[in-house]
PDB file of C-alpha atoms in Angstrom:
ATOM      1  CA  UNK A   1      29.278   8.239 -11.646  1.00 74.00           C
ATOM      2  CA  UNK A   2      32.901   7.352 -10.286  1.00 93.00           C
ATOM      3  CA  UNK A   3      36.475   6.349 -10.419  1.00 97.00           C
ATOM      4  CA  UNK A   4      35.824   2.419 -11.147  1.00 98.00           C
ATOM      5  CA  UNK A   5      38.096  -0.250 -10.405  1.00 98.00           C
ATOM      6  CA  UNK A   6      39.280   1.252  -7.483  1.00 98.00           C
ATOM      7  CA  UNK A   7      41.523  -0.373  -4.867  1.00 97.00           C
ATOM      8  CA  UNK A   8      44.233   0.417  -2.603  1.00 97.00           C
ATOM      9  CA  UNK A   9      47.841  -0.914  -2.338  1.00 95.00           C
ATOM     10  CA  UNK A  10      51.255  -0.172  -0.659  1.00 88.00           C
ATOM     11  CA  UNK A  11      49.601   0.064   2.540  1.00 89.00           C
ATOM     12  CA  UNK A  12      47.402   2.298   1.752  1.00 93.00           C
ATOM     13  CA  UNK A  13      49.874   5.098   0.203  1.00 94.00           C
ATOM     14  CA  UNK A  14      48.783   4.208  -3.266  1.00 97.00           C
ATOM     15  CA  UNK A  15      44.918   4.042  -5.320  1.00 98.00           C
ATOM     16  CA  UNK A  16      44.720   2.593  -7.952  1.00 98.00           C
ATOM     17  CA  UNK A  17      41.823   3.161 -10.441  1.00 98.00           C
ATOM     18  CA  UNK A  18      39.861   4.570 -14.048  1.00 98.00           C
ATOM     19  CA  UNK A  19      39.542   8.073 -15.236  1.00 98.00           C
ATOM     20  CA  UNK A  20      36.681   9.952 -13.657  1.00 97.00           C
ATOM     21  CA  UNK A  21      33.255   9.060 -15.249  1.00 96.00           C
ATOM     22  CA  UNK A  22      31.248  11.998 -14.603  1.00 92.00           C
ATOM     23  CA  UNK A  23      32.171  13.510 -11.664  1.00 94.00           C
ATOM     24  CA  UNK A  24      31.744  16.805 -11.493  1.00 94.00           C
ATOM     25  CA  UNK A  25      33.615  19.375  -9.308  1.00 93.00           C
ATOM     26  CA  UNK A  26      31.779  18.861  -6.403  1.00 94.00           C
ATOM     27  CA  UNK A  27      31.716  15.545  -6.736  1.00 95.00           C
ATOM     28  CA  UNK A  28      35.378  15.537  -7.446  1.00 96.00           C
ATOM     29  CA  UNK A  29      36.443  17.315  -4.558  1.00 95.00           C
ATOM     30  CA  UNK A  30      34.159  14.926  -2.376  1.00 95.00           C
ATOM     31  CA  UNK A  31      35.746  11.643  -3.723  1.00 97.00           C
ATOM     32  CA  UNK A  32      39.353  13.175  -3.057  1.00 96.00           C
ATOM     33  CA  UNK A  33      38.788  14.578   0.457  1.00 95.00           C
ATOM     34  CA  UNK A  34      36.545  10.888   1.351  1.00 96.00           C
ATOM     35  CA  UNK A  35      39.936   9.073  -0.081  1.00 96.00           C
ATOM     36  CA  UNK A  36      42.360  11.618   1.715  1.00 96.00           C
ATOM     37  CA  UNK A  37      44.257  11.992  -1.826  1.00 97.00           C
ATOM     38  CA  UNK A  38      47.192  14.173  -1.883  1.00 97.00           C
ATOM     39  CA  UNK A  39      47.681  13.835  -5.415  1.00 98.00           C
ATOM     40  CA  UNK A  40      46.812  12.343  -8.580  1.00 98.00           C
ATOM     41  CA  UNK A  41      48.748  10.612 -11.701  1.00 98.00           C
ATOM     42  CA  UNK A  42      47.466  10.573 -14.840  1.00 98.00           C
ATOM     43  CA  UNK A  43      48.435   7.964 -17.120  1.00 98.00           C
ATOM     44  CA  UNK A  44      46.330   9.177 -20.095  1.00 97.00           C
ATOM     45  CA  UNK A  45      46.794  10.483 -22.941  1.00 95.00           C
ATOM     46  CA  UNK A  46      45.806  14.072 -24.220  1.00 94.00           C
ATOM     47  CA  UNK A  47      42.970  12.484 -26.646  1.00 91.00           C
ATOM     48  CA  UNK A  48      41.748  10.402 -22.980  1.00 93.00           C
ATOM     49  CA  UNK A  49      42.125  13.245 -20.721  1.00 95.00           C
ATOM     50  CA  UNK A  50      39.927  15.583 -23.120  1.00 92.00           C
ATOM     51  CA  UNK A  51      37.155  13.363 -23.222  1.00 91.00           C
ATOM     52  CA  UNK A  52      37.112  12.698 -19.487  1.00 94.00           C
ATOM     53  CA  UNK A  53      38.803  15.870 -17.750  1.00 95.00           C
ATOM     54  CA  UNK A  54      39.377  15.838 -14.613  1.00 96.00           C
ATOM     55  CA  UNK A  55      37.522  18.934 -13.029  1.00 94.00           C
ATOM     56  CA  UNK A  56      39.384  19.889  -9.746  1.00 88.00           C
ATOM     57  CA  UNK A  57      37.576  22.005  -7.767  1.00 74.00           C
ATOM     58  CA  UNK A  58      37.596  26.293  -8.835  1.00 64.00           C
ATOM     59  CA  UNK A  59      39.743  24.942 -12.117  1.00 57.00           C
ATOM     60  CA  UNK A  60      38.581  24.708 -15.607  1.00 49.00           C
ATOM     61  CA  UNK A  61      38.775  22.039 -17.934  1.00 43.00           C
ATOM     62  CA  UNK A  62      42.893  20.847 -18.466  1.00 43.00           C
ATOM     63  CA  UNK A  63      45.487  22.292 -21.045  1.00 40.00           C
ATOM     64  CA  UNK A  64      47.403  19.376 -23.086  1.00 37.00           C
ATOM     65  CA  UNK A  65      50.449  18.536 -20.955  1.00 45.00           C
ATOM     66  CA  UNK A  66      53.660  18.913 -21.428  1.00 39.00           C
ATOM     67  CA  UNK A  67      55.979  16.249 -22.667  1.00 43.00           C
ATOM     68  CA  UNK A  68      57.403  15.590 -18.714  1.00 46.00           C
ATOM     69  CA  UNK A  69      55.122  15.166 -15.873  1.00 52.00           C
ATOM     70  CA  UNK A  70      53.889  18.109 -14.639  1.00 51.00           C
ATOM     71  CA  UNK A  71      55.515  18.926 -10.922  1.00 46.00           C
ATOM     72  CA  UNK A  72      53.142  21.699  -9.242  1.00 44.00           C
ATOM     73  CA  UNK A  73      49.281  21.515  -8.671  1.00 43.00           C
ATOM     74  CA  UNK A  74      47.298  22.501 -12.120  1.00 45.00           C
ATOM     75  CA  UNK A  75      44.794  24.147  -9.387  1.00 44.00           C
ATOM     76  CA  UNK A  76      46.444  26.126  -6.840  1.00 38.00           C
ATOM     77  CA  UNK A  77      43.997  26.772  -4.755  1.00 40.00           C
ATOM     78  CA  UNK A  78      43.561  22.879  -4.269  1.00 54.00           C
ATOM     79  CA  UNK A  79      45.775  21.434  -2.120  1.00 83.00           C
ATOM     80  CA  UNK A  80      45.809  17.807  -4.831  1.00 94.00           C
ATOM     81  CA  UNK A  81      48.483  17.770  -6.915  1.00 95.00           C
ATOM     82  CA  UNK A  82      47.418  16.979 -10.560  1.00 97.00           C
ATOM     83  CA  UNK A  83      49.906  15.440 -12.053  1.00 98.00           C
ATOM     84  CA  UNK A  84      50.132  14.488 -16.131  1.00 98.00           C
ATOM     85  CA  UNK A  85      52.489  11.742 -16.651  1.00 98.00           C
ATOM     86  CA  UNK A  86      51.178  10.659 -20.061  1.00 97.00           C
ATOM     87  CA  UNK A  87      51.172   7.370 -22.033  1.00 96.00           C
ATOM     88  CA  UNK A  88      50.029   6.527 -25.386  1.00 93.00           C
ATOM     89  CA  UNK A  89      49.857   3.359 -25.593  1.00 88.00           C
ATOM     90  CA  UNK A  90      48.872   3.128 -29.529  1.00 81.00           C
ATOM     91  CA  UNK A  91      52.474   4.698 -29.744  1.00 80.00           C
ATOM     92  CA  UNK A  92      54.793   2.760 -27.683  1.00 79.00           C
ATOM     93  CA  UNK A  93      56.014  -0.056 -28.371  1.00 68.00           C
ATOM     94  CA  UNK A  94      53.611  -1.985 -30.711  1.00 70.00           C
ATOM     95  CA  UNK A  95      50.149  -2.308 -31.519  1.00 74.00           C
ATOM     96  CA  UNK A  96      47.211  -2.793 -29.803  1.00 82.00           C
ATOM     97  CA  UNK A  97      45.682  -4.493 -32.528  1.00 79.00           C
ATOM     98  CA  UNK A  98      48.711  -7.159 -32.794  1.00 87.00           C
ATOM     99  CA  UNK A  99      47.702  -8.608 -29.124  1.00 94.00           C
ATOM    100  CA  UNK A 100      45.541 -11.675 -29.999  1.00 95.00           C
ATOM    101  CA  UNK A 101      46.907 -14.115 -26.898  1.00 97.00           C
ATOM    102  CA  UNK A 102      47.454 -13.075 -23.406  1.00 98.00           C
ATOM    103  CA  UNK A 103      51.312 -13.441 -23.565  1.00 97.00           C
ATOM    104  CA  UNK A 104      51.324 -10.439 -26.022  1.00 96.00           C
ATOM    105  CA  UNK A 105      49.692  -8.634 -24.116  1.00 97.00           C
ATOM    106  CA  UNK A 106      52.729  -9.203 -21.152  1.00 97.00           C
ATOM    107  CA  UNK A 107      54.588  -8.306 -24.004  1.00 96.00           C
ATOM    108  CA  UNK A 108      53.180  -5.272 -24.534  1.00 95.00           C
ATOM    109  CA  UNK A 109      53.901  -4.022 -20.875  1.00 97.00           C
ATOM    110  CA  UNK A 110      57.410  -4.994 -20.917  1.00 96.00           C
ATOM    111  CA  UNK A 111      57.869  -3.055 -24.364  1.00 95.00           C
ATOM    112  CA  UNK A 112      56.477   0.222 -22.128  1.00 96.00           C
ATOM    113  CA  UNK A 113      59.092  -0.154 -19.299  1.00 96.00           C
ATOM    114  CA  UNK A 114      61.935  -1.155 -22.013  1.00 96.00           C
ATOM    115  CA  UNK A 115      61.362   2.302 -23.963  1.00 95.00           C
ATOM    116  CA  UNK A 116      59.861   4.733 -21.110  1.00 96.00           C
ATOM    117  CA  UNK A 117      61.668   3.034 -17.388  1.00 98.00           C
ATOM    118  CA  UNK A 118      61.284   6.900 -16.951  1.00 98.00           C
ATOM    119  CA  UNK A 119      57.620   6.820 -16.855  1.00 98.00           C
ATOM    120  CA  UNK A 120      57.211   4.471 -14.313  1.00 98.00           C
ATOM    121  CA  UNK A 121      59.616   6.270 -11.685  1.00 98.00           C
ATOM    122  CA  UNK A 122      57.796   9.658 -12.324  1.00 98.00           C
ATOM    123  CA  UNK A 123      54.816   7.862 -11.793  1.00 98.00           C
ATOM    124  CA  UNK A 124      56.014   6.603  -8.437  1.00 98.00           C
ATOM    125  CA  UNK A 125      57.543   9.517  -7.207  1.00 98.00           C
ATOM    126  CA  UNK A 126      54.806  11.229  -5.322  1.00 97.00           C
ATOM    127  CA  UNK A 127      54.158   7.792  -3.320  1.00 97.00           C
ATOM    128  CA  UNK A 128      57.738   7.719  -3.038  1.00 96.00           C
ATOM    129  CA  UNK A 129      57.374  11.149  -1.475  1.00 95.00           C
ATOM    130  CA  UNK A 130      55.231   9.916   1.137  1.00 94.00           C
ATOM    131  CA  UNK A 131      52.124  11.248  -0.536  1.00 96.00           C
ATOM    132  CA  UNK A 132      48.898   9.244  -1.041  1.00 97.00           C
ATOM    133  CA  UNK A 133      48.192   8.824  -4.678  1.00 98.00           C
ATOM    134  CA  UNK A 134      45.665   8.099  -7.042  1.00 98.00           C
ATOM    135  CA  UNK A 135      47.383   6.283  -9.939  1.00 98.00           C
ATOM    136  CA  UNK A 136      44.921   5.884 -13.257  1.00 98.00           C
ATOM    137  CA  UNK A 137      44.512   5.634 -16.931  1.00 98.00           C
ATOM    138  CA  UNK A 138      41.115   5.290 -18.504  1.00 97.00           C
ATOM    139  CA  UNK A 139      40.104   1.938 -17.300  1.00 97.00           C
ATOM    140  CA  UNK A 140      42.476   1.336 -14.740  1.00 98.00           C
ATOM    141  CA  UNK A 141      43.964  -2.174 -16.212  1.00 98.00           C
ATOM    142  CA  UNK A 142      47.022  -1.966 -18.213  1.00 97.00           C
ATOM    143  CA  UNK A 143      48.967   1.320 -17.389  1.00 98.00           C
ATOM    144  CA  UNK A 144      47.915   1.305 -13.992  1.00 98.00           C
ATOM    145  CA  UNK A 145      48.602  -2.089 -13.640  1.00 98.00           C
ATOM    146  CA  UNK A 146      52.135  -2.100 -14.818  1.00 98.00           C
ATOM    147  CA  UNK A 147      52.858   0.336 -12.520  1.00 98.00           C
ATOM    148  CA  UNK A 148      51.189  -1.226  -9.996  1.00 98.00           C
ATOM    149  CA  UNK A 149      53.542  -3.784 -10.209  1.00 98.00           C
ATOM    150  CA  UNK A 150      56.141  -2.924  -9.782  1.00 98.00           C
ATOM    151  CA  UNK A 151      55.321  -0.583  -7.086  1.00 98.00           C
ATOM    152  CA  UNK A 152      53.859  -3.518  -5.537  1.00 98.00           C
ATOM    153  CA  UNK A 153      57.520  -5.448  -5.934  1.00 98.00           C
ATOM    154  CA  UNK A 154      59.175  -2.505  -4.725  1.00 97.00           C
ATOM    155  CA  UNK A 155      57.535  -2.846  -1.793  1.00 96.00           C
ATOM    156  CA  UNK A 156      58.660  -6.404  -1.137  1.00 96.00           C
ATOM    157  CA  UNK A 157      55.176  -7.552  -2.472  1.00 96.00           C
ATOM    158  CA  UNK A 158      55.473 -11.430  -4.036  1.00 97.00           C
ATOM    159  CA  UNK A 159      54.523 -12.147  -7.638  1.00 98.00           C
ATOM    160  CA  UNK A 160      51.289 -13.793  -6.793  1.00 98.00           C
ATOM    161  CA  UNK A 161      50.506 -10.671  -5.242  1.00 97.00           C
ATOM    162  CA  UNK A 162      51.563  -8.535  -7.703  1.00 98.00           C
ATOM    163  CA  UNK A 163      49.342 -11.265 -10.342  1.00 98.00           C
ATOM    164  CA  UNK A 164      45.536 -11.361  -7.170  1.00 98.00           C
ATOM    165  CA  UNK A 165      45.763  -7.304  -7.949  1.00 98.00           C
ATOM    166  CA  UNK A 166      46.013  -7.551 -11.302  1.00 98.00           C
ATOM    167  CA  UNK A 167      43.267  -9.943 -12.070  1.00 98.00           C
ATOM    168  CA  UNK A 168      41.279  -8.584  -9.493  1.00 98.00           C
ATOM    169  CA  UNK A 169      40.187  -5.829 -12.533  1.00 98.00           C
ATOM    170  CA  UNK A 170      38.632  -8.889 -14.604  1.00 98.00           C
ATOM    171  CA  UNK A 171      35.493  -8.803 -12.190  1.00 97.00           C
ATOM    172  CA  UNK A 172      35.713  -5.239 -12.960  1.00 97.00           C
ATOM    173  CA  UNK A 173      35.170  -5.123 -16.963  1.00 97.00           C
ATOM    174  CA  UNK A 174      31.748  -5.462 -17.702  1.00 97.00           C
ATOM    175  CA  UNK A 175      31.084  -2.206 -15.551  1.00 96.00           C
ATOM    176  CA  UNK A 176      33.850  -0.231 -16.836  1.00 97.00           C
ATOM    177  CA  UNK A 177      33.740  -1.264 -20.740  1.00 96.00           C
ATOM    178  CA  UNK A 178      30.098  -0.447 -20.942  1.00 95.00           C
ATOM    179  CA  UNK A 179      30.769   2.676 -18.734  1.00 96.00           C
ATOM    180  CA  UNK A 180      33.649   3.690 -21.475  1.00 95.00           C
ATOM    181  CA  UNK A 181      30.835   2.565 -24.615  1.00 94.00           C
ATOM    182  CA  UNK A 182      28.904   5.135 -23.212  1.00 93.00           C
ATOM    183  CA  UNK A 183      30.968   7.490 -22.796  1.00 92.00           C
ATOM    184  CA  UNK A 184      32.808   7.198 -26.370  1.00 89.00           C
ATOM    185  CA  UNK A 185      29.364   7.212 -27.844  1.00 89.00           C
ATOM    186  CA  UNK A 186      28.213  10.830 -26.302  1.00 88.00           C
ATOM    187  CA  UNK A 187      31.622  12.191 -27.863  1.00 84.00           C
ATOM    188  CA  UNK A 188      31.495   9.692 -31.230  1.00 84.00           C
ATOM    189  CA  UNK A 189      28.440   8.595 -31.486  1.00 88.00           C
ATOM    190  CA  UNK A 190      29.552   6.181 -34.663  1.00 87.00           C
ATOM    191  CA  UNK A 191      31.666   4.479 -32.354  1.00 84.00           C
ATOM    192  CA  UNK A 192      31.194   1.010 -33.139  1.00 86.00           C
ATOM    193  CA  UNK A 193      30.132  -1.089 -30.367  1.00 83.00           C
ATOM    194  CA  UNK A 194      32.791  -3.878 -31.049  1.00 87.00           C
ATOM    195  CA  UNK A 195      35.274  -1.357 -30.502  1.00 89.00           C
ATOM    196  CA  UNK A 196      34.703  -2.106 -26.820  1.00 92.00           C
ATOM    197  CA  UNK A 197      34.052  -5.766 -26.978  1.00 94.00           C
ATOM    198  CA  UNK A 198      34.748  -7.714 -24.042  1.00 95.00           C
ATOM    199  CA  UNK A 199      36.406 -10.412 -26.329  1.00 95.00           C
ATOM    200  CA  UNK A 200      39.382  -8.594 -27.432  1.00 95.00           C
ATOM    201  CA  UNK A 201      42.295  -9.621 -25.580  1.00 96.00           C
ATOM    202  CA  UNK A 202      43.522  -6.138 -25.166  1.00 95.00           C
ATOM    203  CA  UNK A 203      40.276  -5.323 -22.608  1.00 96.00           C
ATOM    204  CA  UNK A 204      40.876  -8.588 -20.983  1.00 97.00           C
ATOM    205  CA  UNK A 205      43.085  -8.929 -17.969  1.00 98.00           C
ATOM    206  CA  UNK A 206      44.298 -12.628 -18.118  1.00 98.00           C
ATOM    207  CA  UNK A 207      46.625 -14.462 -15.519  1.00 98.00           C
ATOM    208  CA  UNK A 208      48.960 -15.306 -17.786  1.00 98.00           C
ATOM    209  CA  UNK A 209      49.630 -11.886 -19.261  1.00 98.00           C
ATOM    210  CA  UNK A 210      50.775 -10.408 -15.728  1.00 98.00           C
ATOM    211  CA  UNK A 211      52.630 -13.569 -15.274  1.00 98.00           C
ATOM    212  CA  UNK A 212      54.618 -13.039 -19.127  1.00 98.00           C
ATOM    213  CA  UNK A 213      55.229  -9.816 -17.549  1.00 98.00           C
ATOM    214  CA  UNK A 214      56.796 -10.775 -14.375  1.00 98.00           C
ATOM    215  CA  UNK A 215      59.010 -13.848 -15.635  1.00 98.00           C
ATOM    216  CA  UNK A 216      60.505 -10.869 -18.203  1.00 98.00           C
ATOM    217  CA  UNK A 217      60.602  -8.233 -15.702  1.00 98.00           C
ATOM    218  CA  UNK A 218      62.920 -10.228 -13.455  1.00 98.00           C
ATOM    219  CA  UNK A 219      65.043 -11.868 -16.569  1.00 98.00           C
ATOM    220  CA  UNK A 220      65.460  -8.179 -18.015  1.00 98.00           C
ATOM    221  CA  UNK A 221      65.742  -5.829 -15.330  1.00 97.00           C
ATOM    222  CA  UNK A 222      66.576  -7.960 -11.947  1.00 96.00           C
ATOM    223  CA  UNK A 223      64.221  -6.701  -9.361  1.00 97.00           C
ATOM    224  CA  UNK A 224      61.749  -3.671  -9.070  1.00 98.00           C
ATOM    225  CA  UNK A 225      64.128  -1.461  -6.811  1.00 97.00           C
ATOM    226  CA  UNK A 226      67.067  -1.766  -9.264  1.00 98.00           C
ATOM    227  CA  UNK A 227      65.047  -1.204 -11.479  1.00 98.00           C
ATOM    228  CA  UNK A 228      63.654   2.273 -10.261  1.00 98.00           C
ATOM    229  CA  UNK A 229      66.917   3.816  -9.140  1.00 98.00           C
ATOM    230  CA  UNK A 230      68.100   3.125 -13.244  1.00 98.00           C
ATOM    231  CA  UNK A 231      65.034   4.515 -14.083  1.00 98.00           C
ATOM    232  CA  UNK A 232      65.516   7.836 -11.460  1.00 98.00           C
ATOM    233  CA  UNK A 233      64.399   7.492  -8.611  1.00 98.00           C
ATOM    234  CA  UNK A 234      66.671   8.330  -4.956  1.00 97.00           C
ATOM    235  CA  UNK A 235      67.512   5.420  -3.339  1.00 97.00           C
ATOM    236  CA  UNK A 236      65.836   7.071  -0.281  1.00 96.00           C
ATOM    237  CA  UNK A 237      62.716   7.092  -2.759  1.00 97.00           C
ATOM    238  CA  UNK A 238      62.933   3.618  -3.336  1.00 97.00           C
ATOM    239  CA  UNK A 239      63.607   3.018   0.393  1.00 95.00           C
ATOM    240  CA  UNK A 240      59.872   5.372   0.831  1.00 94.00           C
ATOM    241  CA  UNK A 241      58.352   3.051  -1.386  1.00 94.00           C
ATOM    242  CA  UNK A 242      59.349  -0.065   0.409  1.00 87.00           C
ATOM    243  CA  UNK A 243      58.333   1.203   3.857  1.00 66.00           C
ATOM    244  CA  UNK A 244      55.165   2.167   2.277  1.00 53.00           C
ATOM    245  CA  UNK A 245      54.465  -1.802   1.567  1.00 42.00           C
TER     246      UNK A 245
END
């Protein structure tokens, strides 16, 4: 299989996509060195990254990560930096179950950034860095694409590109939630199959969520590069990510 949803932005410097469905360690190593990735960040949780582990290369199967990002290569004999920068997003900031309308779902993202601005910096920093970076949860949608906006914004990118990348994933869905059925079911095979229904809002990625998003974004926290130096980043890492655009 593959890393789905896949797509670059930020000239280039940044990937963004899923977890990796069944790729092995050859195949691993084959899909980073075709992709020239430097490193990877992992938006997942430690539940997500035990079913789907990512299998670098001479490495075994991951430890649970620590609380903070982890800052050196899990493999050392690879030269991709693994990185863990972890979000649950069944404990942040509301429930899933509560998003019935697209606007709570742009709700929901804002809620991340509001508790965790910290999160989104760390998951930035290696593009900031000048390395190019595979950024990914499990599908690739909401995570991802919160970060992906901004880092698109901090690179000078307009909202109406920020909202093209975003619901660029929607053409994306029927592959990746029967992919993720499939591969819930090998693990939990009573997983029901509505459990992955493309009619819940919260595996949809509508307009007008993305745009709830970005009208609160800039009301809240001005624009993305103020934004990132309260959250932690250099200003000469801000200034990397902008030239990176």
């Amino acid at each position: 299989m593959a890393v789905l949803n896949l797509r670059p932005l930020a000239g280039g410097r940044i990937l963004r996509g899923s977890q990796p469905f069944g790729l092995d360690a050859a195949a691993t190593s084959e899909f980073l060195a075709q992709h020239g990735i430097q490193a990877i960040m992992d938006l997942r949780s430690d539940l997500e990254r035990a079913l789907v582990p990512w299998l670098l290369p001479g490495s075994e199967a991951e430890p649970a990560s620590a609380a903070v990002p982890e800052k050196e290569p899990r493999n050392p004999g690879s030269a991709v930096e693994l990185i863990q920068n972890p979000l649950d997003p069944n404990a942040v900031a509301g429930s899933l179950q509560a998003v019935e309308k697209p606007e709570d779902l742009g709700e929901l993202y804002l809620g991340w950034i509001r508790i965790r601005p910290e999160w989104v910096a760390d998951a930035l920093r290696p593009v900031a860095q000048g390395k190019r970076t595979l950024i990914h949860c499990s599908l690739g949608k909401d995570r991802t694409g919160v970060v992906s906006a901004v880092a698109l914004l901090a690179a000078g990118e307009s909202d109406e590109a920020v909202v093209s990348d975003y619901t660029a994933t929607t053409r994306n869905l029927p592959h990746l939630l029967e992919t993720m059925a499939e591969t819930w079911r090998l693990v939990v095979p009573s997983t029901p199959a509505q459990y992955f229904s493309p009619d819940l809002m919260i595996l949809q990625s509508p307009e007008a969520a993305i745009r709830h998003f970005l009208v609160g974004f800039a009301r809240e926290f001005g624009d993305a590069r103020s934004f990132l130096r309260g959250a932690g980043l250099t200003a000469v890492e801000v200034e990397g990510l902008r030239n990176g655009g």
